[in-house]
Tab-separated table of C-alpha atoms in Angstrom:
chain	number	residue	atom	x	y	z
A	1	MET	CA	134.342	90.695	141.596
A	2	LYS	CA	134.290	92.245	138.011
A	3	GLY	CA	137.506	92.507	137.238
A	4	THR	CA	140.450	92.838	139.237
A	5	PHE	CA	141.411	94.115	142.430
A	6	HIS	CA	144.904	96.298	140.056
A	7	THR	CA	143.514	96.899	137.174
A	8	ARG	CA	140.935	99.410	138.148
A	9	ARG	CA	142.232	100.152	141.968
A	10	GLY	CA	145.888	99.093	142.506
A	11	ARG	CA	147.604	101.060	140.902
A	12	ALA	CA	149.796	100.972	142.706
A	13	VAL	CA	149.180	102.820	146.149
A	14	GLU	CA	152.249	103.960	148.612
A	15	HIS	CA	153.400	104.462	152.310
A	16	PRO	CA	156.091	105.759	154.782
A	17	ALA	CA	160.091	105.673	154.382
A	18	GLY	CA	161.583	102.867	155.663
A	19	GLY	CA	162.490	100.566	153.758
A	20	PRO	CA	163.484	96.612	153.890
A	21	PRO	CA	165.801	94.675	156.510
A	22	ASP	CA	167.803	92.411	155.523
A	23	ALA	CA	166.406	90.125	152.385
A	24	GLY	CA	164.273	87.479	154.324
A	25	SER	CA	163.816	89.139	157.844
A	26	PRO	CA	161.469	89.950	159.588
A	27	ILE	CA	160.484	93.448	160.945
A	28	THR	CA	162.493	94.554	164.366
A	29	GLY	CA	163.452	96.838	165.893
A	30	PRO	CA	162.719	100.267	168.004
A	31	VAL	CA	159.697	101.746	167.236
A	32	PRO	CA	160.036	104.903	164.966
A	33	GLN	CA	159.622	108.438	166.617
A	34	LEU	CA	156.026	109.827	166.356
A	35	GLU	CA	154.766	112.401	164.334
A	36	ALA	CA	153.886	116.425	165.268
A	37	ALA	CA	149.812	115.202	164.684
A	38	ALA	CA	149.347	116.463	160.648
A	39	ALA	CA	145.887	118.466	159.541
A	40	PRO	CA	142.958	115.820	158.468
A	41	LEU	CA	143.471	114.754	154.406
A	42	ARG	CA	140.278	117.263	153.471
A	43	LYS	CA	142.717	119.975	154.959
A	44	GLN	CA	145.316	119.793	152.673
A	45	ARG	CA	145.691	121.233	149.837
A	46	ASP	CA	147.625	119.717	147.796
A	47	TYR	CA	146.344	116.293	148.392
A	48	ARG	CA	142.902	118.255	147.882
A	49	LEU	CA	144.578	118.451	143.805
A	50	LEU	CA	146.345	114.947	144.134
A	51	TRP	CA	143.120	113.611	144.442
A	52	THR	CA	140.766	115.485	142.159
A	53	ALA	CA	143.579	114.836	138.993
A	54	ARG	CA	143.561	111.267	139.391
A	55	THR	CA	138.992	111.567	139.315
A	56	VAL	CA	138.794	113.276	136.957
A	57	SER	CA	141.438	111.931	135.075
A	58	ILE	CA	140.597	108.103	135.723
A	59	THR	CA	136.512	109.165	134.949
A	60	GLY	CA	137.270	110.519	131.498
A	61	SER	CA	139.266	106.842	130.495
A	62	GLU	CA	136.565	106.009	131.587
A	63	VAL	CA	134.660	107.814	128.850
A	64	SER	CA	137.219	106.354	126.358
A	65	LYS	CA	136.709	103.080	126.834
A	66	LEU	CA	132.922	103.428	125.733
A	67	ALA	CA	134.247	106.149	123.147
A	68	ILE	CA	137.303	104.062	120.803
A	69	PRO	CA	135.443	100.597	120.687
A	70	LEU	CA	132.794	102.249	119.115
A	71	THR	CA	134.449	104.684	116.992
A	72	ALA	CA	136.327	101.744	115.751
A	73	VAL	CA	133.045	99.219	115.224
A	74	THR	CA	130.458	101.970	114.103
A	75	LEU	CA	132.493	104.391	112.018
A	76	LEU	CA	135.325	102.574	110.692
A	77	THR	CA	133.968	98.758	110.532
A	78	ALA	CA	136.661	97.720	112.402
A	79	SER	CA	136.834	94.200	111.399
A	80	PRO	CA	137.325	91.631	115.120
A	81	SER	CA	140.711	91.071	114.347
A	82	GLN	CA	141.399	95.177	114.049
A	83	MET	CA	138.815	94.857	117.563
A	84	GLY	CA	141.553	92.721	119.245
A	85	LEU	CA	144.268	94.621	118.562
A	86	LEU	CA	142.696	97.967	119.820
A	87	THR	CA	142.425	96.387	122.960
A	88	ALA	CA	145.270	94.686	123.792
A	89	ALA	CA	146.816	98.214	122.637
A	90	ALA	CA	145.735	99.277	125.722
A	91	SER	CA	147.473	96.714	127.596
A	92	VAL	CA	150.904	95.872	126.260
A	93	PRO	CA	152.657	98.809	127.368
A	94	ALA	CA	152.377	97.835	130.854
A	95	LEU	CA	153.829	94.367	130.211
A	96	LEU	CA	156.928	96.150	127.904
A	97	PHE	CA	157.655	98.749	130.214
A	98	GLY	CA	156.348	98.337	133.011
A	99	LEU	CA	159.391	97.432	134.803
A	100	GLN	CA	162.131	100.090	133.417
A	101	SER	CA	159.725	102.658	133.572
A	102	GLY	CA	160.305	101.505	138.147
A	103	ALA	CA	164.071	102.451	137.127
A	104	ILE	CA	163.502	105.022	135.508
A	105	ALA	CA	160.681	107.460	138.822
A	106	ASP	CA	163.568	105.275	140.649
A	107	ARG	CA	166.223	107.472	139.200
A	108	LEU	CA	164.373	111.081	139.473
A	109	THR	CA	164.928	113.820	141.927
A	110	ARG	CA	161.287	115.608	141.262
A	111	HIS	CA	158.610	112.631	140.007
A	112	ARG	CA	156.285	115.402	139.803
A	113	PRO	CA	157.072	117.278	136.093
A	114	LEU	CA	157.218	113.417	134.666
A	115	MET	CA	153.592	113.299	136.440
A	116	ILE	CA	153.038	115.915	134.407
A	117	ALA	CA	154.172	114.956	130.957
A	118	CYS	CA	152.423	111.944	130.864
A	119	GLU	CA	149.311	114.088	130.966
A	120	LEU	CA	149.861	116.677	128.568
A	121	VAL	CA	151.560	114.111	125.538
A	122	SER	CA	148.061	111.720	126.691
A	123	CYS	CA	145.801	114.565	126.266
A	124	ALA	CA	147.816	115.439	122.912
A	125	ALA	CA	147.101	111.733	121.822
A	126	ALA	CA	143.833	111.618	123.025
A	127	ALA	CA	142.870	115.202	121.089
A	128	THR	CA	144.252	114.065	117.365
A	129	VAL	CA	141.395	111.862	117.076
A	130	PRO	CA	138.066	114.101	117.310
A	131	VAL	CA	139.962	116.125	114.799
A	132	ALA	CA	141.275	113.240	112.805
A	133	TRP	CA	137.850	112.114	111.948
A	134	LEU	CA	136.614	115.632	111.241
A	135	LEU	CA	139.576	115.939	108.398
A	136	GLY	CA	138.804	112.716	107.073
A	137	VAL	CA	141.799	110.784	107.608
A	138	LEU	CA	140.564	108.629	110.906
A	139	ASN	CA	141.396	105.114	110.777
A	140	VAL	CA	142.007	101.859	113.264
A	141	ALA	CA	145.466	102.034	113.027
A	142	TRP	CA	145.558	106.081	113.670
A	143	LEU	CA	143.118	104.258	117.377
A	144	ILE	CA	146.310	101.700	117.833
A	145	ILE	CA	148.980	104.047	117.779
A	146	VAL	CA	146.247	106.697	120.411
A	147	ALA	CA	146.169	103.740	122.960
A	148	LEU	CA	149.121	102.405	122.841
A	149	VAL	CA	150.599	106.496	123.543
A	150	ILE	CA	148.128	106.843	126.206
A	151	GLY	CA	148.865	103.764	127.559
A	152	THR	CA	152.895	104.453	127.168
A	153	ALA	CA	152.092	107.953	129.636
A	154	GLY	CA	150.237	105.886	131.936
A	155	VAL	CA	152.536	103.869	132.398
A	156	LEU	CA	155.265	106.314	133.317
A	157	PHE	CA	152.671	107.599	135.593
A	158	ARG	CA	152.284	105.191	138.031
A	159	ALA	CA	155.853	104.030	138.606
A	160	ALA	CA	156.002	108.184	138.765
A	161	ASN	CA	152.887	108.751	141.137
A	162	PHE	CA	153.364	105.548	144.008
A	163	PRO	CA	156.563	107.800	145.083
A	164	HIS	CA	154.979	110.754	144.825
A	165	LEU	CA	152.178	110.543	147.355
A	166	ALA	CA	155.361	110.735	149.848
A	167	ALA	CA	156.403	113.646	149.042
A	168	VAL	CA	152.578	115.188	149.384
A	169	VAL	CA	151.459	112.954	152.368
A	170	PRO	CA	152.510	112.925	155.896
A	171	SER	CA	153.702	108.845	156.964
A	172	GLY	CA	150.889	108.212	159.509
A	173	GLN	CA	148.212	109.860	157.074
A	174	ARG	CA	149.346	107.038	153.949
A	175	THR	CA	147.062	105.001	154.693
A	176	GLU	CA	144.042	106.966	154.348
A	177	ALA	CA	145.522	109.339	151.529
A	178	MET	CA	145.230	106.068	149.613
A	179	ALA	CA	142.174	105.149	150.483
A	180	GLY	CA	141.237	107.896	148.675
A	181	LEU	CA	142.721	107.384	145.776
A	182	GLN	CA	140.989	104.252	145.600
A	183	ALA	CA	138.166	105.797	146.030
A	184	SER	CA	138.391	107.496	142.945
A	185	TYR	CA	138.954	104.568	140.688
A	186	SER	CA	135.667	103.463	142.127
A	187	VAL	CA	133.689	106.656	141.558
A	188	ALA	CA	134.990	106.439	138.347
A	189	SER	CA	133.234	103.274	137.456
A	190	VAL	CA	130.116	104.641	138.733
A	191	SER	CA	130.036	107.690	136.367
A	192	GLY	CA	132.399	107.101	133.854
A	193	PRO	CA	129.873	104.899	131.888
A	194	GLY	CA	126.970	107.275	131.823
A	195	LEU	CA	128.786	110.552	131.277
A	196	ALA	CA	130.386	108.298	128.532
A	197	GLY	CA	126.504	107.077	127.368
A	198	LEU	CA	125.855	110.352	127.046
A	199	LEU	CA	128.283	111.684	125.348
A	200	VAL	CA	128.323	109.244	123.224
A	201	GLN	CA	124.743	109.689	122.452
A	202	VAL	CA	125.075	114.423	122.306
A	203	LEU	CA	128.358	114.406	121.000
A	204	THR	CA	128.811	110.863	118.793
A	205	ALA	CA	131.431	108.848	119.351
A	206	PRO	CA	134.895	110.442	118.200
A	207	LEU	CA	134.101	114.233	119.928
A	208	ALA	CA	133.296	112.382	122.978
A	209	VAL	CA	137.179	110.625	123.514
A	210	LEU	CA	138.112	114.553	123.410
A	211	ALA	CA	136.460	114.624	126.871
A	212	GLU	CA	139.193	112.687	127.652
A	213	SER	CA	142.012	115.214	126.263
A	214	LEU	CA	140.181	117.720	128.471
A	215	SER	CA	140.594	115.045	131.348
A	216	PHE	CA	144.564	114.699	130.726
A	217	LEU	CA	144.856	118.574	130.067
A	218	ALA	CA	142.605	119.416	133.731
A	219	SER	CA	145.226	116.344	135.974
A	220	ALA	CA	148.272	118.442	134.841
A	221	LEU	CA	146.748	121.927	135.727
A	222	LEU	CA	146.109	120.310	139.451
A	223	LEU	CA	149.096	118.378	139.610
A	224	ARG	CA	151.040	121.886	138.144
A	225	SER	CA	149.324	123.842	141.603
A	226	ILE	CA	150.766	121.349	143.652
A	227	ARG	CA	153.654	123.770	146.233
A	228	THR	CA	155.118	120.434	147.838
A	229	PRO	CA	158.238	120.374	147.124
A	230	GLU	CA	160.006	116.783	146.426
A	231	ARG	CA	163.704	116.481	147.675
A	232	ASN	CA	163.766	112.212	146.307
A	233	GLU	CA	167.835	111.105	146.144
A	234	PRO	CA	168.069	109.010	143.903
A	235	ALA	CA	170.561	105.424	144.297
A	236	ALA	CA	173.639	105.342	141.420
A	237	SER	CA	172.264	104.047	138.628
A	238	ARG	CA	174.228	100.880	137.384
A	239	GLY	CA	172.753	100.714	134.316
A	240	MET	CA	168.780	99.556	133.566
A	241	TRP	CA	168.816	96.304	133.198
A	242	ARG	CA	170.671	95.971	136.791
A	243	ASP	CA	168.402	98.981	138.627
A	244	VAL	CA	165.097	96.166	137.049
A	245	LYS	CA	166.964	93.113	138.195
A	246	GLU	CA	167.555	94.363	141.820
A	247	GLY	CA	163.448	95.501	142.246
A	248	LEU	CA	162.821	92.365	141.318
A	249	LYS	CA	165.573	90.204	143.633
A	250	VAL	CA	163.709	92.842	146.635
A	251	SER	CA	160.630	92.225	145.796
A	252	VAL	CA	161.107	88.016	145.596
A	253	THR	CA	163.491	87.569	148.835
A	254	HIS	CA	161.650	90.550	150.797
A	255	PRO	CA	159.441	88.103	153.128
A	256	ILE	CA	156.959	91.121	153.007
A	257	LEU	CA	157.116	91.988	149.724
A	258	ARG	CA	157.021	87.800	148.359
A	259	ALA	CA	153.500	87.231	150.666
A	260	LEU	CA	152.088	91.249	149.232
A	261	LEU	CA	153.151	89.973	145.460
A	262	GLY	CA	152.440	86.737	145.928
A	263	ALA	CA	148.526	86.830	147.367
A	264	GLY	CA	148.292	89.713	144.538
A	265	VAL	CA	149.382	86.932	141.600
A	266	THR	CA	146.861	84.638	143.104
A	267	ILE	CA	143.632	87.139	143.392
A	268	ASN	CA	143.965	88.115	140.040
A	269	PHE	CA	145.269	84.835	138.236
A	270	PHE	CA	141.850	83.450	139.379
A	271	ALA	CA	139.641	86.617	139.418
A	272	MET	CA	140.229	86.902	135.439
A	273	ALA	CA	139.681	83.375	134.641
A	274	PHE	CA	136.586	84.172	137.053
A	275	THR	CA	135.822	86.677	134.396
A	276	ALA	CA	136.205	84.950	131.683
A	277	VAL	CA	132.967	83.314	131.793
A	278	TYR	CA	131.294	85.683	134.286
A	279	MET	CA	129.045	87.126	131.169
A	280	LEU	CA	128.393	83.344	129.948
A	281	TYR	CA	127.206	82.282	133.385
A	282	MET	CA	125.208	85.056	134.605
A	283	VAL	CA	123.059	85.461	131.315
A	284	ASN	CA	122.959	81.194	130.195
A	285	THR	CA	123.023	79.836	133.741
A	286	LEU	CA	122.243	81.968	136.070
A	287	GLY	CA	118.719	83.583	133.405
A	288	ILE	CA	120.288	86.770	135.154
A	289	PRO	CA	118.696	90.097	132.430
A	290	LYS	CA	121.655	91.781	130.755
A	291	GLY	CA	120.507	94.825	131.433
A	292	VAL	CA	120.640	93.974	134.830
A	293	ILE	CA	124.175	92.943	134.733
A	294	GLY	CA	125.159	96.593	134.676
A	295	VAL	CA	123.344	97.796	137.716
A	296	LEU	CA	125.485	95.002	139.369
A	297	ILE	CA	128.808	96.129	138.045
A	298	ALA	CA	127.729	99.690	139.140
A	299	LEU	CA	126.942	98.463	142.483
A	300	SER	CA	130.442	96.916	142.980
A	301	GLY	CA	132.107	100.721	142.032
A	302	ALA	CA	129.847	102.368	145.031
A	303	GLY	CA	131.040	99.413	147.362
A	304	GLY	CA	134.197	100.194	147.272
A	305	LEU	CA	133.227	103.953	148.193
A	306	LEU	CA	132.132	102.042	151.122
A	307	GLY	CA	135.467	100.062	150.787
A	308	ALA	CA	137.536	102.960	151.494
A	309	TRP	CA	136.309	105.198	153.605
A	310	LEU	CA	136.324	101.906	156.044
A	311	SER	CA	139.565	100.579	155.027
A	312	ALA	CA	141.514	104.121	156.189
A	313	ARG	CA	139.363	103.956	159.094
A	314	LEU	CA	139.918	100.535	160.604
A	315	SER	CA	143.884	100.784	159.460
A	316	LYS	CA	144.708	103.214	162.251
A	317	ARG	CA	142.892	101.474	164.850
A	318	TYR	CA	143.879	97.496	164.103
A	319	GLY	CA	146.575	98.558	161.324
A	320	GLU	CA	146.873	97.004	157.643
A	321	ASN	CA	148.287	94.137	158.557
A	322	ARG	CA	144.853	92.769	160.070
A	323	VAL	CA	142.127	94.554	157.418
A	324	LEU	CA	144.365	92.343	155.003
A	325	LEU	CA	144.214	89.180	156.247
A	326	ALA	CA	140.095	90.188	156.929
A	327	ALA	CA	139.917	91.260	153.172
A	328	VAL	CA	141.464	87.974	151.519
A	329	LEU	CA	139.496	85.712	153.962
A	330	PHE	CA	136.109	87.013	152.714
A	331	PHE	CA	137.815	87.689	148.415
A	332	PRO	CA	136.620	83.939	147.264
A	333	SER	CA	132.922	85.161	149.092
A	334	GLU	CA	131.119	86.789	145.987
A	335	ILE	CA	132.612	83.917	143.089
A	336	LEU	CA	131.081	81.162	145.258
A	337	ALA	CA	128.062	82.926	145.963
A	338	VAL	CA	127.841	83.013	142.231
A	339	GLY	CA	128.874	79.386	141.852
A	340	LEU	CA	126.789	78.091	143.796
A	341	LEU	CA	123.930	80.029	143.680
A	342	THR	CA	119.659	78.705	142.623
A	343	GLY	CA	116.220	79.550	142.859
A	344	PRO	CA	114.096	82.272	141.721
A	345	LEU	CA	115.348	85.643	139.851
A	346	TRP	CA	114.329	87.663	142.894
A	347	TRP	CA	116.909	85.783	144.698
A	348	LYS	CA	119.736	85.318	142.654
A	349	LEU	CA	119.275	89.258	142.201
A	350	SER	CA	119.545	89.937	145.616
A	351	VAL	CA	122.536	87.664	146.587
A	352	LEU	CA	124.273	88.985	144.022
A	353	ALA	CA	123.551	93.068	143.984
A	354	VAL	CA	124.330	91.802	148.236
A	355	THR	CA	127.941	90.567	147.381
A	356	GLY	CA	128.783	92.343	144.200
A	357	THR	CA	128.890	95.871	146.673
A	358	LEU	CA	130.720	93.600	149.089
A	359	THR	CA	133.180	92.708	146.931
A	360	GLY	CA	133.441	96.132	145.452
A	361	GLY	CA	134.925	97.407	149.259
A	362	ILE	CA	137.387	94.422	149.944
A	363	VAL	CA	138.688	94.929	146.584
A	364	VAL	CA	139.629	98.365	147.584
A	365	ALA	CA	140.705	97.789	150.841
A	366	PHE	CA	142.980	94.961	150.024
A	367	ALA	CA	144.484	97.242	147.370
A	368	THR	CA	145.094	100.179	149.354
A	369	CYS	CA	146.234	98.232	152.630
A	370	MET	CA	148.766	95.885	150.118
A	371	GLY	CA	149.892	99.376	148.767
A	372	ALA	CA	150.433	100.878	151.867
A	373	ILE	CA	152.375	97.980	153.290
A	374	THR	CA	154.554	98.255	150.360
A	375	LEU	CA	155.764	101.002	150.957
A	376	SER	CA	156.098	100.652	154.151
A	377	GLU	CA	158.351	98.002	153.559
A	378	THR	CA	160.777	99.065	150.700
A	379	THR	CA	163.628	101.524	150.975
A	380	ALA	CA	162.886	105.375	149.044
A	381	GLU	CA	165.664	104.062	146.499
A	382	LEU	CA	163.508	101.434	145.464
A	383	ARG	CA	159.886	102.679	145.829
A	384	GLY	CA	159.079	102.735	141.871
A	385	ARG	CA	161.666	99.147	140.715
A	386	VAL	CA	159.500	97.773	143.333
A	387	ASN	CA	155.806	99.013	142.345
A	388	ALA	CA	156.861	98.678	138.718
A	389	THR	CA	157.324	94.799	139.491
A	390	MET	CA	153.970	94.295	141.342
A	391	THR	CA	152.073	95.812	138.444
A	392	PHE	CA	154.083	94.068	135.709
A	393	ALA	CA	153.672	90.622	137.622
A	394	VAL	CA	149.811	91.047	138.619
A	395	GLN	CA	148.939	92.248	135.434
A	396	GLY	CA	151.058	90.069	133.717
A	397	VAL	CA	148.694	86.868	134.792
A	398	LEU	CA	145.343	88.621	133.307
A	399	ALA	CA	146.180	86.730	130.335
A	400	LEU	CA	147.141	83.434	131.238
A	401	GLY	CA	144.652	83.693	133.820
A	402	GLY	CA	141.251	84.456	130.867
A	403	LEU	CA	142.979	81.964	128.514
A	404	LEU	CA	142.388	79.187	131.739
A	405	GLY	CA	138.784	80.304	131.920
A	406	GLY	CA	137.671	79.508	129.220
A	407	LEU	CA	139.331	76.396	127.857
A	408	LEU	CA	138.737	74.789	132.121
A	409	ALA	CA	135.264	76.230	130.740
A	410	GLU	CA	135.316	73.712	127.417
A	411	ALA	CA	136.616	71.438	129.267
A	412	ILE	CA	134.266	71.230	133.106
A	413	GLY	CA	131.676	73.857	132.535
A	414	LEU	CA	130.948	76.626	133.799
A	415	ARG	CA	129.524	76.294	136.625
A	416	PRO	CA	132.661	74.461	138.688
A	417	VAL	CA	134.938	76.483	136.878
A	418	ILE	CA	133.151	79.084	138.852
A	419	LEU	CA	134.076	76.960	141.270
A	420	VAL	CA	137.665	76.888	140.773
A	421	CYS	CA	137.860	80.496	141.375
A	422	ALA	CA	136.348	80.725	144.308
A	423	ALA	CA	139.337	77.632	145.527
A	424	GLY	CA	142.095	78.988	143.716
A	425	ILE	CA	141.169	82.674	145.816
A	426	ALA	CA	140.851	81.599	148.938
A	427	LEU	CA	145.112	80.095	148.337
A	428	SER	CA	145.834	83.931	148.259
A	429	THR	CA	144.779	83.583	152.222
A	430	LEU	CA	148.135	81.207	153.333
A	431	TRP	CA	150.265	83.912	151.410
A	432	ILE	CA	149.098	86.319	153.861
A	433	TRP	CA	148.987	83.312	156.670
A	434	THR	CA	152.107	82.433	156.351
A	435	SER	CA	154.007	85.322	155.932
A	436	PRO	CA	154.894	87.875	159.161
A	437	LEU	CA	151.684	89.798	158.179
A	438	ARG	CA	150.077	86.934	159.794
A	439	PRO	CA	149.038	89.532	163.309
A	440	ARG	CA	150.201	87.512	166.370
A	441	ARG	CA	149.867	88.573	169.896
A	442	THR	CA	151.982	90.236	172.420
A	443	ARG	CA	151.685	90.964	175.790
A	444	PHE	CA	152.186	94.224	176.659
A	445	ARG	CA	155.552	95.215	179.255
A	446	ALA	CA	155.157	97.849	181.417
A	447	SER	CA	157.409	100.159	181.582
A	448	GLY	CA	160.837	98.467	183.808
A	449	GLU	CA	159.198	94.903	183.121
A	450	PRO	CA	162.800	92.868	182.181
A	451	GLY	CA	162.085	92.247	177.656
A	452	ALA	CA	160.170	96.294	178.216
A	453	ASP	CA	160.596	98.285	174.718
A	454	PRO	CA	161.946	102.007	175.992
A	455	ALA	CA	161.019	103.198	173.067
A	456	LEU	CA	156.859	102.512	174.429
A	457	SER	CA	157.340	104.199	177.517
A	458	SER	CA	155.400	107.452	175.760
A	459	SER	CA	152.964	109.074	177.028
A	460	LEU	CA	149.659	107.448	176.766
A	461	ASP	CA	148.054	110.306	174.651
A	462	ASP	CA	150.986	109.552	172.518
A	463	LEU	CA	150.223	105.371	172.574
A	464	LEU	CA	146.411	106.850	171.770
A	465	ASN	CA	147.239	109.007	168.467
A	466	SER	CA	150.141	106.276	167.077
A	467	LYS	CA	149.577	104.011	164.125
A	468	PRO	CA	149.074	100.355	164.554
A	469	ARG	CA	152.304	98.994	162.852
A	470	VAL	CA	152.659	95.293	160.591
A	471	SER	CA	153.449	93.080	162.834
């Protein structure tokens, strides 16, 4: 679990329209009308364009994660404090504008124009880095401003992208669509660092940032080619902060959304505490060669591709809630294995390779199902705000988790901190298990039997082709 489920994969995902009933009550009512069978996603032109746009854009961002810091260190001789500011600049926009971005997205009748504009702004900002370097005016402050601009555009993009997917993909295929988008993050995590290293070696670090600029441009052009019309009906705005407050209220009072929010915050908090001591523990306690650590991280990304493939298929068969519960049950496995690991180097590497790959898949499965359920339980006019609230919360605890991990390691040592993090992440299971998401067995009642639901008297073919609902 090198990182968190949201910083690399959550970025929130989407699901059908149909929003929450009365806050605090479980989902009830008739089974929704089954939709006509849609073409497989791989044959849907607009989804292919959307997926390609995200994959290209994220891969370009992975390149800049190496190229921009290298530019600051090697060419601008940045101080440690300047590097700290540069690193923080990427996450500050999410904290400053995260909640407001959701309110803005919910006011739009069309989300795609905002998404395209965000990519074009990011393209222009990234392009200034190599231009400023060639003109001899590039400095660390310039890089910080670029990071702030791109970060702010990214926050707005993600807020608009969440409800936009509902317009592009039929409701019965949104879990599969989200799994595909989650897979794009795994593709980027595997291919991005290697591509970044190659570009930095061949072009130098500032010119390598040009790859990020081009990736934003390509993403904008691909999004511009999507033809599916958007027919969003925005709710009447009562003012920015009242709109934000409404999103917060729904997120913490709706029993299913509250459970997802609590589980996400719990996982990210302890995952970041683990990340804070991970490198020190791997090198100093386990004696893992530094070069091998990069390979283990890449295996986690490869596992994410497997998780995306499996989560879409398992969700169709068992429902998103069962897959989500299985994911949280296995979430602590890698951290627990790392905390208890001893023995010769070959054994350590074998265990870390297997658990890292599995955890990469679990992270993607959790993020996919979390986003799918979030979208299905949120009305169309609240999707942007609920998504923004969850993004704000799960990202906001990252700094706190990292701080706790470092301080706790100073007090009790590295291995005990690892075990504490494993136990902490295991607590996320309680959020899911005590909510309406907990899978429950129900006895099927035949048509005509007392208590039978008339909506369930469809043909066998319709029943087999229908998708399990969230309990």
